[in-house]
Amino acid sequence: INRVRSGLRGGNSRNKGNKSTSLATGNYLIRDFELEARVPPQYIPQLMMEILCVGSSVNLDDQSSQAPVCQSAVMVRQTATRGAILLRLQRDEEFISEMLFWLGEFKSRFVDTGCMPKENFFWSDDPSSRYRKFLDQTKRLSESVTEVATIDNSDIQRQLSEKGRAPLFLDR
C-alpha cells in the first residue's frame, strides 16, 4: 500500500501565531514544518485498515501460505518547500484486532442504536483503561515507522508555468 499526504498548510497571512518557518505569498501564509520520521497518529488506523483489507487477499504465487499478503504500508509525506519523506509502517495484528474491537463498539453503541455520540465518547481518565492503552499503542506505532528515503525538494517534479515554477497558490 502506498499513501501520499501532501502537507501544504496555509492560512490567511494575518495569522502570525505559529512557531514554524513561514513564507508570506500575497494574501496567504505557508507554515512550513520540518519533515519528521513519523506518521501522524491520526493516520495509523486508516493505514492499518488498508493493510488489513489488502492483506486479506489470496497470494496467487503461493496459495499454501496462510500469511497475509500485505505486511506494510508506505506513506509519502510531502511538504510544499522542504521535500518529502517515505515511511514504512509494519502490519501489527494486535493493533488491528483492537481497532476492529473499537470499530465494533462504535457501531453497536451509536450506529445500531441511532444515538448521537458525545464528545470523547470512549475516553476514560483511568490510564489503564482499554481505550487509553489503544491510544498509547497508536502513538507508539506512529513513532515506530521506518524511514525508507528522503527526497530533496529540488528533486520533486512540480507543475511548471511558462515562467518557470508555478505559484503555490492559484489566485484569480
mmCIF file of C-alpha atoms in Angstrom:
data_model
loop_
_atom_site.group_PDB
_atom_site.id
_atom_site.type_symbol
_atom_site.label_atom_id
_atom_site.label_comp_id
_atom_site.label_asym_id
_atom_site.label_seq_id
_atom_site.Cartn_x
_atom_site.Cartn_y
_atom_site.Cartn_z
ATOM 1 C CA ILE A 1 0.000 0.000 0.000
ATOM 2 C CA ASN A 2 1.327 3.429 -0.864
ATOM 3 C CA ARG A 3 -0.285 6.528 0.629
ATOM 4 C CA VAL A 4 0.718 10.097 -0.265
ATOM 5 C CA ARG A 5 -0.012 13.006 2.059
ATOM 6 C CA SER A 6 0.879 16.486 0.886
ATOM 7 C CA GLY A 7 1.435 18.864 3.757
ATOM 8 C CA LEU A 8 0.764 22.329 2.421
ATOM 9 C CA ARG A 9 -0.623 24.063 5.452
ATOM 10 C CA GLY A 10 -1.759 27.538 4.708
ATOM 11 C CA GLY A 11 -3.925 30.226 6.094
ATOM 12 C CA ASN A 12 -4.609 33.906 5.975
ATOM 13 C CA SER A 13 -1.357 35.892 6.168
ATOM 14 C CA ARG A 14 -2.721 37.810 9.171
ATOM 15 C CA ASN A 15 -2.360 34.627 11.275
ATOM 16 C CA LYS A 16 1.058 35.191 12.866
ATOM 17 C CA GLY A 17 0.846 32.970 15.964
ATOM 18 C CA ASN A 18 2.711 29.874 14.717
ATOM 19 C CA LYS A 19 6.259 28.871 15.634
ATOM 20 C CA SER A 20 7.137 27.258 12.318
ATOM 21 C CA THR A 21 9.027 28.802 9.430
ATOM 22 C CA SER A 22 6.612 30.876 7.409
ATOM 23 C CA LEU A 23 6.573 32.343 3.947
ATOM 24 C CA ALA A 24 4.065 35.022 3.021
ATOM 25 C CA THR A 25 2.801 34.870 -0.568
ATOM 26 C CA GLY A 26 0.248 37.568 -1.260
ATOM 27 C CA ASN A 27 -2.754 37.047 0.973
ATOM 28 C CA TYR A 28 -1.559 33.630 2.194
ATOM 29 C CA LEU A 29 0.917 32.331 4.732
ATOM 30 C CA ILE A 30 2.647 28.964 4.306
ATOM 31 C CA ARG A 31 3.548 27.363 7.616
ATOM 32 C CA ASP A 32 6.495 25.212 6.647
ATOM 33 C CA PHE A 33 7.155 22.363 9.078
ATOM 34 C CA GLU A 34 10.221 20.134 9.234
ATOM 35 C CA LEU A 35 9.835 16.638 7.809
ATOM 36 C CA GLU A 36 9.530 14.162 10.665
ATOM 37 C CA ALA A 37 10.234 10.430 10.508
ATOM 38 C CA ARG A 38 6.825 9.564 11.954
ATOM 39 C CA VAL A 39 3.310 9.028 10.700
ATOM 40 C CA PRO A 40 0.852 11.330 12.490
ATOM 41 C CA PRO A 41 -1.181 9.179 14.922
ATOM 42 C CA GLN A 42 -4.496 10.078 13.295
ATOM 43 C CA TYR A 43 -3.413 8.218 10.119
ATOM 44 C CA ILE A 44 -2.427 4.944 11.843
ATOM 45 C CA PRO A 45 -5.949 3.415 11.946
ATOM 46 C CA GLN A 46 -6.556 4.298 8.288
ATOM 47 C CA LEU A 47 -3.261 2.733 7.192
ATOM 48 C CA MET A 48 -3.863 -0.386 9.299
ATOM 49 C CA MET A 49 -7.372 -0.754 7.861
ATOM 50 C CA GLU A 50 -5.907 -0.543 4.349
ATOM 51 C CA ILE A 51 -3.232 -3.107 5.281
ATOM 52 C CA LEU A 52 -5.970 -5.370 6.659
ATOM 53 C CA CYS A 53 -8.143 -5.094 3.549
ATOM 54 C CA VAL A 54 -5.326 -5.627 1.061
ATOM 55 C CA GLY A 55 -3.596 -8.231 3.244
ATOM 56 C CA SER A 56 -6.637 -10.464 3.341
ATOM 57 C CA SER A 57 -6.168 -11.155 -0.374
ATOM 58 C CA VAL A 58 -5.032 -14.559 -1.593
ATOM 59 C CA ASN A 59 -1.366 -14.916 -2.505
ATOM 60 C CA LEU A 60 -1.645 -16.287 -6.056
ATOM 61 C CA ASP A 61 2.079 -17.118 -6.131
ATOM 62 C CA ASP A 62 1.872 -19.300 -3.001
ATOM 63 C CA GLN A 63 -1.660 -20.482 -2.251
ATOM 64 C CA SER A 64 -0.417 -22.691 0.607
ATOM 65 C CA SER A 65 0.755 -19.625 2.556
ATOM 66 C CA GLN A 66 -1.533 -18.524 5.389
ATOM 67 C CA ALA A 67 0.352 -15.253 5.959
ATOM 68 C CA PRO A 68 -1.439 -12.063 4.907
ATOM 69 C CA VAL A 69 -0.139 -10.742 1.597
ATOM 70 C CA CYS A 70 0.189 -7.127 2.744
ATOM 71 C CA GLN A 71 2.759 -6.758 5.509
ATOM 72 C CA SER A 72 3.283 -2.991 5.463
ATOM 73 C CA ALA A 73 2.235 0.370 4.080
ATOM 74 C CA VAL A 74 4.491 3.080 2.694
ATOM 75 C CA MET A 75 3.445 6.655 3.328
ATOM 76 C CA VAL A 76 4.925 9.598 1.463
ATOM 77 C CA ARG A 77 4.790 12.817 3.463
ATOM 78 C CA GLN A 78 5.454 15.783 1.208
ATOM 79 C CA THR A 79 5.765 19.441 2.090
ATOM 80 C CA ALA A 80 5.408 22.481 -0.112
ATOM 81 C CA THR A 81 9.051 23.579 0.115
ATOM 82 C CA ARG A 82 11.094 21.042 2.116
ATOM 83 C CA GLY A 83 10.822 17.864 0.065
ATOM 84 C CA ALA A 84 9.352 14.522 1.031
ATOM 85 C CA ILE A 85 9.981 11.560 3.279
ATOM 86 C CA LEU A 86 8.960 7.946 2.641
ATOM 87 C CA LEU A 87 7.971 5.965 5.735
ATOM 88 C CA ARG A 88 7.084 2.278 6.182
ATOM 89 C CA LEU A 89 4.519 1.159 8.760
ATOM 90 C CA GLN A 90 4.611 -2.569 9.529
ATOM 91 C CA ARG A 91 1.427 -4.606 9.922
ATOM 92 C CA ASP A 92 0.518 -5.067 13.591
ATOM 93 C CA GLU A 93 -2.066 -7.790 14.252
ATOM 94 C CA GLU A 94 -2.610 -6.733 17.871
ATOM 95 C CA PHE A 95 -3.402 -3.184 16.782
ATOM 96 C CA ILE A 96 -5.715 -4.394 14.007
ATOM 97 C CA SER A 97 -7.603 -6.560 16.493
ATOM 98 C CA GLU A 98 -8.056 -3.635 18.919
ATOM 99 C CA MET A 99 -9.026 -1.290 16.086
ATOM 100 C CA LEU A 100 -11.747 -3.707 14.981
ATOM 101 C CA PHE A 101 -12.936 -4.025 18.590
ATOM 102 C CA TRP A 102 -13.355 -0.232 18.904
ATOM 103 C CA LEU A 103 -14.984 -0.005 15.483
ATOM 104 C CA GLY A 104 -17.473 -2.662 16.630
ATOM 105 C CA GLU A 105 -18.080 -0.771 19.886
ATOM 106 C CA PHE A 106 -18.829 2.409 17.952
ATOM 107 C CA LYS A 107 -21.230 0.565 15.661
ATOM 108 C CA SER A 108 -23.113 -1.185 18.469
ATOM 109 C CA ARG A 109 -23.313 1.847 20.789
ATOM 110 C CA PHE A 110 -24.106 4.559 18.267
ATOM 111 C CA VAL A 111 -24.895 3.332 14.749
ATOM 112 C CA ASP A 112 -27.176 0.431 15.707
ATOM 113 C CA THR A 113 -28.974 2.468 18.380
ATOM 114 C CA GLY A 114 -29.198 5.713 16.419
ATOM 115 C CA CYS A 115 -27.730 7.582 19.417
ATOM 116 C CA MET A 116 -25.514 10.588 18.786
ATOM 117 C CA PRO A 117 -22.078 10.103 20.419
ATOM 118 C CA LYS A 118 -20.974 12.718 22.929
ATOM 119 C CA GLU A 119 -17.567 14.368 22.656
ATOM 120 C CA ASN A 120 -14.667 11.997 23.513
ATOM 121 C CA PHE A 121 -17.172 9.137 23.762
ATOM 122 C CA PHE A 122 -14.665 6.379 24.680
ATOM 123 C CA TRP A 123 -12.380 8.497 26.870
ATOM 124 C CA SER A 124 -11.534 7.395 30.392
ATOM 125 C CA ASP A 125 -9.397 9.215 32.951
ATOM 126 C CA ASP A 126 -8.081 5.807 34.023
ATOM 127 C CA PRO A 127 -4.696 5.429 32.254
ATOM 128 C CA SER A 128 -5.032 1.628 32.440
ATOM 129 C CA SER A 129 -8.361 1.592 30.561
ATOM 130 C CA ARG A 130 -8.542 -0.419 27.363
ATOM 131 C CA TYR A 131 -9.150 2.682 25.241
ATOM 132 C CA ARG A 132 -6.215 4.610 26.733
ATOM 133 C CA LYS A 133 -3.985 1.601 26.026
ATOM 134 C CA PHE A 134 -5.233 1.633 22.434
ATOM 135 C CA LEU A 135 -4.370 5.339 22.126
ATOM 136 C CA ASP A 136 -0.912 4.707 23.600
ATOM 137 C CA GLN A 137 -0.394 1.873 21.134
ATOM 138 C CA THR A 138 -1.441 4.191 18.280
ATOM 139 C CA LYS A 139 1.144 6.771 19.372
ATOM 140 C CA ARG A 140 3.887 4.117 19.663
ATOM 141 C CA LEU A 141 3.150 2.880 16.136
ATOM 142 C CA SER A 142 3.214 6.456 14.900
ATOM 143 C CA GLU A 143 6.776 6.792 16.142
ATOM 144 C CA SER A 144 7.993 3.298 15.192
ATOM 145 C CA VAL A 145 7.909 3.663 11.412
ATOM 146 C CA THR A 146 10.988 3.003 9.318
ATOM 147 C CA GLU A 147 12.390 5.789 7.170
ATOM 148 C CA VAL A 148 12.699 4.436 3.634
ATOM 149 C CA ALA A 149 14.064 7.564 1.932
ATOM 150 C CA THR A 150 14.087 11.329 1.916
ATOM 151 C CA ILE A 151 13.686 13.334 -1.253
ATOM 152 C CA ASP A 152 15.097 16.829 -1.579
ATOM 153 C CA ASN A 153 12.585 19.442 -2.654
ATOM 154 C CA SER A 154 14.619 20.174 -5.804
ATOM 155 C CA ASP A 155 14.133 16.547 -6.905
ATOM 156 C CA ILE A 156 10.326 16.698 -6.733
ATOM 157 C CA GLN A 157 8.597 17.363 -10.027
ATOM 158 C CA ARG A 158 6.203 20.258 -9.610
ATOM 159 C CA GLN A 159 3.804 21.858 -12.040
ATOM 160 C CA LEU A 160 5.602 24.384 -14.233
ATOM 161 C CA SER A 161 4.247 27.532 -15.791
ATOM 162 C CA GLU A 162 5.566 29.425 -18.815
ATOM 163 C CA LYS A 163 7.725 31.495 -16.419
ATOM 164 C CA GLY A 164 9.199 28.518 -14.516
ATOM 165 C CA ARG A 165 7.763 27.174 -11.272
ATOM 166 C CA ALA A 166 4.052 27.671 -10.775
ATOM 167 C CA PRO A 167 2.942 29.556 -7.665
ATOM 168 C CA LEU A 168 1.950 27.501 -4.627
ATOM 169 C CA PHE A 169 -1.478 29.178 -4.597
ATOM 170 C CA LEU A 170 -3.522 29.850 -7.715
ATOM 171 C CA ASP A 171 -5.333 33.142 -7.070
ATOM 172 C CA ARG A 172 -7.662 34.564 -9.642
#
